[in-house]
PDB file of C-alpha atoms in Angstrom:
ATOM      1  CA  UNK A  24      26.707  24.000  25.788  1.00  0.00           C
ATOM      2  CA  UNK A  25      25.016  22.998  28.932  1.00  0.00           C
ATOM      3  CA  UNK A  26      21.619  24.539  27.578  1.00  0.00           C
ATOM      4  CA  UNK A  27      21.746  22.375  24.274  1.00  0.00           C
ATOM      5  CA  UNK A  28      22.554  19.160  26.403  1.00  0.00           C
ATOM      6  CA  UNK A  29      19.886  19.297  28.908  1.00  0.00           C
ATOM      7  CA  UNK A  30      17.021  20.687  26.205  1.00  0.00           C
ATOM      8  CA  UNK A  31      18.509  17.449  24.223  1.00  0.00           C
ATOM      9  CA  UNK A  32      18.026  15.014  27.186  1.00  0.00           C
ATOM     10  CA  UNK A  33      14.582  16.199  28.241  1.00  0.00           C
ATOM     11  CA  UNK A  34      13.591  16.014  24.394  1.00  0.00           C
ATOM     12  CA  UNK A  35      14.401  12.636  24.746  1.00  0.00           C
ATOM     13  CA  UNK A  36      11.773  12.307  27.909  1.00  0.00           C
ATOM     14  CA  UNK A  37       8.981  12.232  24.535  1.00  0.00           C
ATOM     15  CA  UNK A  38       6.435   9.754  24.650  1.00  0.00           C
ATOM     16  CA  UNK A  39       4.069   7.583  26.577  1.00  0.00           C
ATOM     17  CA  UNK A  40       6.975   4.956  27.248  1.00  0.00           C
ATOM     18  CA  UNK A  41       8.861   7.250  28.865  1.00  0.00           C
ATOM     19  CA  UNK A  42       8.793  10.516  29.828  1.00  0.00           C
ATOM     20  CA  UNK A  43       5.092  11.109  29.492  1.00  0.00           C
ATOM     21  CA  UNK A  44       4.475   7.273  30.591  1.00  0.00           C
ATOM     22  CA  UNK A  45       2.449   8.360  34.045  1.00  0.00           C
ATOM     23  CA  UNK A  46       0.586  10.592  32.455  1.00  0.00           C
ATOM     24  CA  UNK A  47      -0.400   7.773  30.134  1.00  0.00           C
ATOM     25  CA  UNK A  48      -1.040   5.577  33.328  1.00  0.00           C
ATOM     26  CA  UNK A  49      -3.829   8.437  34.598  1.00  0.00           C
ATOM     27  CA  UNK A  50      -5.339   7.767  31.060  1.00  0.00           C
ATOM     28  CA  UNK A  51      -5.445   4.273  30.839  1.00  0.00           C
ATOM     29  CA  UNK A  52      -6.742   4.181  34.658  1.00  0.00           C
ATOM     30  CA  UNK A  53      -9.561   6.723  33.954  1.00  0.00           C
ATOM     31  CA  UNK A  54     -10.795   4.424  30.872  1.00  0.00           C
ATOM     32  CA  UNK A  55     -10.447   1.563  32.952  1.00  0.00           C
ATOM     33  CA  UNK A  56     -13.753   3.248  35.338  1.00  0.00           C
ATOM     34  CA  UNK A  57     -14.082   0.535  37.908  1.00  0.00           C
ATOM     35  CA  UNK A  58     -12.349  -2.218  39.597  1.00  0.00           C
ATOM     36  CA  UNK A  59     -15.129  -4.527  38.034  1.00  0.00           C
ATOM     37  CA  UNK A  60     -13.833  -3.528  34.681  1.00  0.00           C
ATOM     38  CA  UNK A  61      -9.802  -4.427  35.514  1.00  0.00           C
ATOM     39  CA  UNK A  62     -10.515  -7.989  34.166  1.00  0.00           C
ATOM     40  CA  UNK A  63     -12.065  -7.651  30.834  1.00  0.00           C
ATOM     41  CA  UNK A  64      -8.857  -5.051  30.535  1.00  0.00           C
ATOM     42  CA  UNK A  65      -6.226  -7.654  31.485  1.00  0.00           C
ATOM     43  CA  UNK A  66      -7.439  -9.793  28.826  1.00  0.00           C
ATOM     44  CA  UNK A  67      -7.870  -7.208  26.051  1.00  0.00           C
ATOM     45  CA  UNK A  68      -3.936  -6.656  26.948  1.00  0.00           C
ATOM     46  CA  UNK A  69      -3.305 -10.363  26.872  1.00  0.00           C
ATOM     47  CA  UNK A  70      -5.261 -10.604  23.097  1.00  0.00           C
ATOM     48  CA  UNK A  71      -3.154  -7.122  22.165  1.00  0.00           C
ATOM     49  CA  UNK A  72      -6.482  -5.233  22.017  1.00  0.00           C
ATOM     50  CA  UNK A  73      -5.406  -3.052  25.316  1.00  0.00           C
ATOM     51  CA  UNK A  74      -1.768  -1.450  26.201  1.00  0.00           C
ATOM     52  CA  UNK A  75      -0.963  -1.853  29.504  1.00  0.00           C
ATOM     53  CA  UNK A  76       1.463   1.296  30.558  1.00  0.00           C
ATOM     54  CA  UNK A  77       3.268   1.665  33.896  1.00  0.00           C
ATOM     55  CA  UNK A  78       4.296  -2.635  33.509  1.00  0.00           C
ATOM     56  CA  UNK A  79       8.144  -3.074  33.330  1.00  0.00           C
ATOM     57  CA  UNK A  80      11.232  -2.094  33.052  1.00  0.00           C
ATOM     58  CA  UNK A  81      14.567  -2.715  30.643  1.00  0.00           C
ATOM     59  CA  UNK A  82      17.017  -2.698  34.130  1.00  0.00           C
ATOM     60  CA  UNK A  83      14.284  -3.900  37.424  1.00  0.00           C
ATOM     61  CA  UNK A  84      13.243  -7.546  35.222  1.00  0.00           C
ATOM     62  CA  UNK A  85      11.758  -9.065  38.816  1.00  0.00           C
ATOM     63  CA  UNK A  86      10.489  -5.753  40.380  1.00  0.00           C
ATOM     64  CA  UNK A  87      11.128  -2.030  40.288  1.00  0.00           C
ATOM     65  CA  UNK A  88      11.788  -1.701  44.146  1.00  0.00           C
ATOM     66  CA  UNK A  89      10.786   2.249  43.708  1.00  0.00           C
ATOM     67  CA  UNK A  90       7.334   1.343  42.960  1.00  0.00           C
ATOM     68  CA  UNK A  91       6.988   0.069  46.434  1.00  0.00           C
ATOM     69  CA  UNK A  92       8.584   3.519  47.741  1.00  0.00           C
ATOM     70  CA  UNK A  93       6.127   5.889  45.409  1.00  0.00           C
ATOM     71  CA  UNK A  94       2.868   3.714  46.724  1.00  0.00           C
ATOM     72  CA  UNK A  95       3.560   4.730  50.047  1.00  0.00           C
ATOM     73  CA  UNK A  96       4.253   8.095  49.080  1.00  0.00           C
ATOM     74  CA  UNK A  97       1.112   7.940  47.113  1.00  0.00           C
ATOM     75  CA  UNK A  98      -1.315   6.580  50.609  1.00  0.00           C
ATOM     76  CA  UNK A  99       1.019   9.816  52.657  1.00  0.00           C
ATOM     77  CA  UNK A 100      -0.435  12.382  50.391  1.00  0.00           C
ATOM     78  CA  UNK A 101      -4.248  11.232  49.446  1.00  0.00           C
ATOM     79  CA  UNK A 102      -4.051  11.572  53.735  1.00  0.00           C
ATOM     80  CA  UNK A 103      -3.214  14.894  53.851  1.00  0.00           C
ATOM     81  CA  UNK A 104      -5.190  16.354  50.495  1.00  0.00           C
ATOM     82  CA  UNK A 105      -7.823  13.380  49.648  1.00  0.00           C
ATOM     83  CA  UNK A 106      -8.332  10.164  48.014  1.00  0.00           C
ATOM     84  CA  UNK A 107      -7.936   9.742  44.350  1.00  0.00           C
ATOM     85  CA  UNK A 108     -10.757   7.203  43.481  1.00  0.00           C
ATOM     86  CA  UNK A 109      -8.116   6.025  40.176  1.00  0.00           C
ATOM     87  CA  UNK A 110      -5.574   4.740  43.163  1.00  0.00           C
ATOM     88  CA  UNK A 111      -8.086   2.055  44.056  1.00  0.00           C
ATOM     89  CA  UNK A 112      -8.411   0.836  40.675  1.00  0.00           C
ATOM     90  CA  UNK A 113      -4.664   1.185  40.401  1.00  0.00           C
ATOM     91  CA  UNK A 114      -4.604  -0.796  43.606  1.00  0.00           C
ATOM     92  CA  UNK A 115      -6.602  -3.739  42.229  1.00  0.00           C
ATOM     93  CA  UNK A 116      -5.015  -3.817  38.880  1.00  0.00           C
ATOM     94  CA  UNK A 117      -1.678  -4.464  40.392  1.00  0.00           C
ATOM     95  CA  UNK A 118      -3.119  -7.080  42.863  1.00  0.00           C
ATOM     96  CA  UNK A 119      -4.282  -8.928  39.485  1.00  0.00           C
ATOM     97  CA  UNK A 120      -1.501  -8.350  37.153  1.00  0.00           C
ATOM     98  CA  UNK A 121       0.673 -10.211  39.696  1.00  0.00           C
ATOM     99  CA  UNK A 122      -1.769 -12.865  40.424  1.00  0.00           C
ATOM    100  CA  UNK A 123      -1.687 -13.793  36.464  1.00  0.00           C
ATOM    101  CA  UNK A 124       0.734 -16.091  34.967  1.00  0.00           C
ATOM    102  CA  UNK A 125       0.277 -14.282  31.656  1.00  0.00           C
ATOM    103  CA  UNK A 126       1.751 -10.912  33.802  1.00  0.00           C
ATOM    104  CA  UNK A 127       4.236 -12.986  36.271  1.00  0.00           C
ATOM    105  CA  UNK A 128       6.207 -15.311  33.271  1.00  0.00           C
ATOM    106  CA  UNK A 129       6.672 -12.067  31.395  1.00  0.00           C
ATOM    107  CA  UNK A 130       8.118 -10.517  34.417  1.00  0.00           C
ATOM    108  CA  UNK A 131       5.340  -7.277  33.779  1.00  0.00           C
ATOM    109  CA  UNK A 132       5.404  -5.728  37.428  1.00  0.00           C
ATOM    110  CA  UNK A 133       4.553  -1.973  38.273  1.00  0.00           C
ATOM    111  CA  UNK A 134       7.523   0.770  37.985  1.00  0.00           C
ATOM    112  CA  UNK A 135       7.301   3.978  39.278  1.00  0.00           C
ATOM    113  CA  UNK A 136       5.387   5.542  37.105  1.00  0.00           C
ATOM    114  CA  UNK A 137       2.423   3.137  38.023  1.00  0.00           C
ATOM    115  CA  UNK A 138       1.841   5.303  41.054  1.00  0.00           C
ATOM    116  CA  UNK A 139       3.984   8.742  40.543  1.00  0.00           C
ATOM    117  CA  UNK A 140       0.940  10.450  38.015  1.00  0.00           C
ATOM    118  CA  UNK A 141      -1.447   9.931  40.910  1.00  0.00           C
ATOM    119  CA  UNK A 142       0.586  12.045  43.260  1.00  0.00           C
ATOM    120  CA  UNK A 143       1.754  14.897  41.055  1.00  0.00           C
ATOM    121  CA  UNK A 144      -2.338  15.182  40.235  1.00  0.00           C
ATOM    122  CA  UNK A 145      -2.933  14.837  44.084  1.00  0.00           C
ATOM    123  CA  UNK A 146      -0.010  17.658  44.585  1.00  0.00           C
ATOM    124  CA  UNK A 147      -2.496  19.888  42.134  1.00  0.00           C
ATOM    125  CA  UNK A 148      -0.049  19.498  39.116  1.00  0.00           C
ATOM    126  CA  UNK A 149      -1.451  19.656  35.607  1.00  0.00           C
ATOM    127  CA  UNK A 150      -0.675  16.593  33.203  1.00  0.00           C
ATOM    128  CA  UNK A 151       1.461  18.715  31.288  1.00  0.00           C
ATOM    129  CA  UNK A 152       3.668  18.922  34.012  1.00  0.00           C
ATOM    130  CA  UNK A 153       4.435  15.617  34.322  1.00  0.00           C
ATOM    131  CA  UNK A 154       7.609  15.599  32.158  1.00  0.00           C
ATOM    132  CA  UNK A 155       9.185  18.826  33.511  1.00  0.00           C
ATOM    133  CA  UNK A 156       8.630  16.982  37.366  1.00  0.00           C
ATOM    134  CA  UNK A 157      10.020  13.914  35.841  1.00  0.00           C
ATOM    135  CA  UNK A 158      13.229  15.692  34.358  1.00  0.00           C
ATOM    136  CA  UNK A 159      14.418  17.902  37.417  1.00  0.00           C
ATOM    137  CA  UNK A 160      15.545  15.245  39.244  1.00  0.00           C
ATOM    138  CA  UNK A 161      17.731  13.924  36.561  1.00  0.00           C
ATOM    139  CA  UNK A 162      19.092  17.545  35.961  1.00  0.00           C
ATOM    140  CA  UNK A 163      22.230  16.544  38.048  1.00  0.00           C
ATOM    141  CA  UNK A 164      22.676  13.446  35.742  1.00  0.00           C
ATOM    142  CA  UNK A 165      22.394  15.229  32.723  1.00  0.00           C
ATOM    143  CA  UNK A 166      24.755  17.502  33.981  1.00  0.00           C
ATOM    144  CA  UNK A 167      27.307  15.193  35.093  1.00  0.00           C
ATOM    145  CA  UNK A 168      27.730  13.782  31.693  1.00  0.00           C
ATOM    146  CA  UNK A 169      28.232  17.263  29.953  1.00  0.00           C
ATOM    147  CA  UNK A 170      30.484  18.090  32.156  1.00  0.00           C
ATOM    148  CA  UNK A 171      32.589  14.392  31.708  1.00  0.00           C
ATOM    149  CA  UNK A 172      32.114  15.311  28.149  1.00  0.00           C
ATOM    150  CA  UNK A 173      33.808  18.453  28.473  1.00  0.00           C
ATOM    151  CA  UNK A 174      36.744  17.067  31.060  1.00  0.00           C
ATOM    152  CA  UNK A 175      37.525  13.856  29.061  1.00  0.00           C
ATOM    153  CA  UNK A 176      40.518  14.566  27.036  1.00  0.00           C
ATOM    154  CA  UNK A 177      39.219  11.339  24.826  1.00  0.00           C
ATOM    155  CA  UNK A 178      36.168  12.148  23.932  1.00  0.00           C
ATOM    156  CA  UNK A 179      35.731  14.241  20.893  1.00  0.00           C
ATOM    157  CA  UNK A 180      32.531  13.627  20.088  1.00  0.00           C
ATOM    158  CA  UNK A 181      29.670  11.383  22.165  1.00  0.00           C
ATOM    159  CA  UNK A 182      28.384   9.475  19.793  1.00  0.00           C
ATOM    160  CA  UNK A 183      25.557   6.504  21.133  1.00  0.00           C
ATOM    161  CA  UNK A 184      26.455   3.268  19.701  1.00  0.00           C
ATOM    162  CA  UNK A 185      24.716   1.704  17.274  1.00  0.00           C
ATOM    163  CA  UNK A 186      24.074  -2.126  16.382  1.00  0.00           C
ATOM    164  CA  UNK A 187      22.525  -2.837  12.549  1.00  0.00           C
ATOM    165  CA  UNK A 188      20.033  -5.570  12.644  1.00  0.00           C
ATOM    166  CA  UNK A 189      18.722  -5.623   9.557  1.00  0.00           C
ATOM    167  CA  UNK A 190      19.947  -7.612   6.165  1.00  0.00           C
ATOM    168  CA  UNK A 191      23.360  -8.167   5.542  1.00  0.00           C
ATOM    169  CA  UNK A 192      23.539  -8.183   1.725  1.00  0.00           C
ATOM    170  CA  UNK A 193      20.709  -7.400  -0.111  1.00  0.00           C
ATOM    171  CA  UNK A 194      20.376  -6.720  -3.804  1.00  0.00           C
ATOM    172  CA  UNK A 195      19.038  -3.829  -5.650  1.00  0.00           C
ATOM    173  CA  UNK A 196      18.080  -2.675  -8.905  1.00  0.00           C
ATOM    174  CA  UNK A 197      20.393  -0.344 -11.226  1.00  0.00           C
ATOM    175  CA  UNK A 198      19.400   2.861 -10.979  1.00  0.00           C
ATOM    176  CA  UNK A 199      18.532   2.946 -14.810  1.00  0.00           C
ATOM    177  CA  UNK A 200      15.653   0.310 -13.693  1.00  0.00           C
ATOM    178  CA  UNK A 201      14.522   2.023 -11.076  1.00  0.00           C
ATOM    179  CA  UNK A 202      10.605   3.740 -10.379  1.00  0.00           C
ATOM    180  CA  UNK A 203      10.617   7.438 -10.253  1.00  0.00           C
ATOM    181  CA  UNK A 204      10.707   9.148  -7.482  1.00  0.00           C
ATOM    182  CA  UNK A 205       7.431  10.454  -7.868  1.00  0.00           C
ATOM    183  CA  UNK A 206       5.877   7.329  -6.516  1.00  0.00           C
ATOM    184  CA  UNK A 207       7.566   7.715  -3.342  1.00  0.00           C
ATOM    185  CA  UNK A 208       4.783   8.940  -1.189  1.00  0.00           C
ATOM    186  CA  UNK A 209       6.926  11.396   0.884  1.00  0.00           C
ATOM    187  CA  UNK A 210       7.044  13.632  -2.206  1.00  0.00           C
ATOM    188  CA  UNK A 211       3.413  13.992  -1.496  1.00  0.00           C
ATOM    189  CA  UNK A 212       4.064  16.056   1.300  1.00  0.00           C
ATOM    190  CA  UNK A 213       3.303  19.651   0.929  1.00  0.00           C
ATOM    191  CA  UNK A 214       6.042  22.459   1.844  1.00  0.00           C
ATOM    192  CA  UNK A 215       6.009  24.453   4.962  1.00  0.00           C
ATOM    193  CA  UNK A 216       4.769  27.670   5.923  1.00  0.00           C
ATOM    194  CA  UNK A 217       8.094  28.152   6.654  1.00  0.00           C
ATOM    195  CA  UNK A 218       9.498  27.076   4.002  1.00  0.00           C
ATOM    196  CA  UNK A 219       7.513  29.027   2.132  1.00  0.00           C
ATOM    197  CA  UNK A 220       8.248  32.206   3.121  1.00  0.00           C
ATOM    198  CA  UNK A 221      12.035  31.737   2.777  1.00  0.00           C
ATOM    199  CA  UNK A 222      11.369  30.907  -1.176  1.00  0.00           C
ATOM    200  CA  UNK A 223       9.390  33.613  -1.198  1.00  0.00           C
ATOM    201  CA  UNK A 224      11.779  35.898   0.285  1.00  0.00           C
ATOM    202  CA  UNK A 225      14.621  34.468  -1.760  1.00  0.00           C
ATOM    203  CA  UNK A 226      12.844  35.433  -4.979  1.00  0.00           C
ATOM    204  CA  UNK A 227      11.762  39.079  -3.935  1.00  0.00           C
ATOM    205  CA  UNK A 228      15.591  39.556  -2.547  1.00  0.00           C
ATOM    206  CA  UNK A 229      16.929  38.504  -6.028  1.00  0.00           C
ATOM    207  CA  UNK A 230      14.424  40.694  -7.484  1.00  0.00           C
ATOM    208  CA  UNK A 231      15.577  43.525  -5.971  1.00  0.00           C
ATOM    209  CA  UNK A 232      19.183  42.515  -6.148  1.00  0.00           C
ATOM    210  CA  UNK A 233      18.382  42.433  -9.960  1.00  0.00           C
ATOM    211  CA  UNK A 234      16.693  45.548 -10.092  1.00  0.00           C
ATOM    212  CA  UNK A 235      19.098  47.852  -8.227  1.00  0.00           C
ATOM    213  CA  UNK A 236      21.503  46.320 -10.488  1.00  0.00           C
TER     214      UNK A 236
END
């Protein structure tokens, strides 16, 4: 159903690389503090001591041409409701990223969520926010492939496809030779509330079951 398919697709908006991935650029700004600081952060990124979000792209591999779009955007509204001091940092950490061969062979340029955190906050929108804004626009998307889902007489089923990577034959122990399970440390985890209170209620059911019997 058409509830189910967009609750799916904004589900899969989770995460600092992607959904949440402006909101992680306001974060990584605000540690940043100071334009004097943007060099000692390039190079923690370069030594893997620093993440770097709002650099990249799978699809834009020279330049994200919204990024461009959103930065204008971004000048429009600190005119009309104030200037967010992170959008001078921002500023200068692009003008250095793209100055650095480290940044420039690796084809790391800003996308548009380099700049788009800075104007929901300027708009007065919480972080939390930041998903839900990203999402609506993509609403019609979303939409458009339920519905092809639902029109295509071919498709049963829309399944994503999936490439294994990983070892082609590999050997393994008969399971006469094998450790117990007990050493597996996911049996360490402890039950649920949840699932707690249906064991419980399973037993007291039978109970009763047993008794009115």
């Amino acid at each position: 159903d058409v509830y189910s398919a967009v609750a799916g697709a904004v589900g899969a908006l989770y995460g600092p690389l992607h959904g949440g991935a402006n909101e992680a650029v306001l974060k990584m700004l605000a540690r940043i503090g100071n334009k004097e600081a943007i060099p000692a952060f390039l190079e923690g990124v370069k030594n893997k001591k620093e993440k770097m979000f709002g650099f990249g792209h799978r699809v834009y591999k020279n330049f994200d041409p919204r990024a461009n779009v959103i930065r204008d955007v971004a000048e429009e509204v600190f005119g009309l409701v104030g200037r967010d001091p992170l959008i001078d940092i921002a500023v200068e950490l692009e003008k250095c990223a793209r100055r650095d061969p480290y940044f420039v062979e690796r084809k790391l340029y800003p996308n548009v969520d380099f700049y788009s955190g800075l104007v929901y906050r300027a708009l007065g929108f919480p972080p939390e926010f930041f998903t839900v804004l990203f999402a609506i626009p993509r609403a019609t998307g979303y939409l458009a492939h339920w519905r092809e889902s639902l029109t295509d007489p071919d498709v049963k089923i829309m399944r994503p496809q999936q490439v294994y990577q990983g070892v082609w034959l590999r050997h393994y122990p008969s399971i006469n030779v094998r450790q117990p399970a007990s050493s597996d440390s996911m049996w360490q985890v402890a039950p649920s509330n949840a699932s707690r209170r249906r064991l419980a209620g399973g037993s007291s059911d039978v109970e009763a079951h047993s008794a009115s019997g």
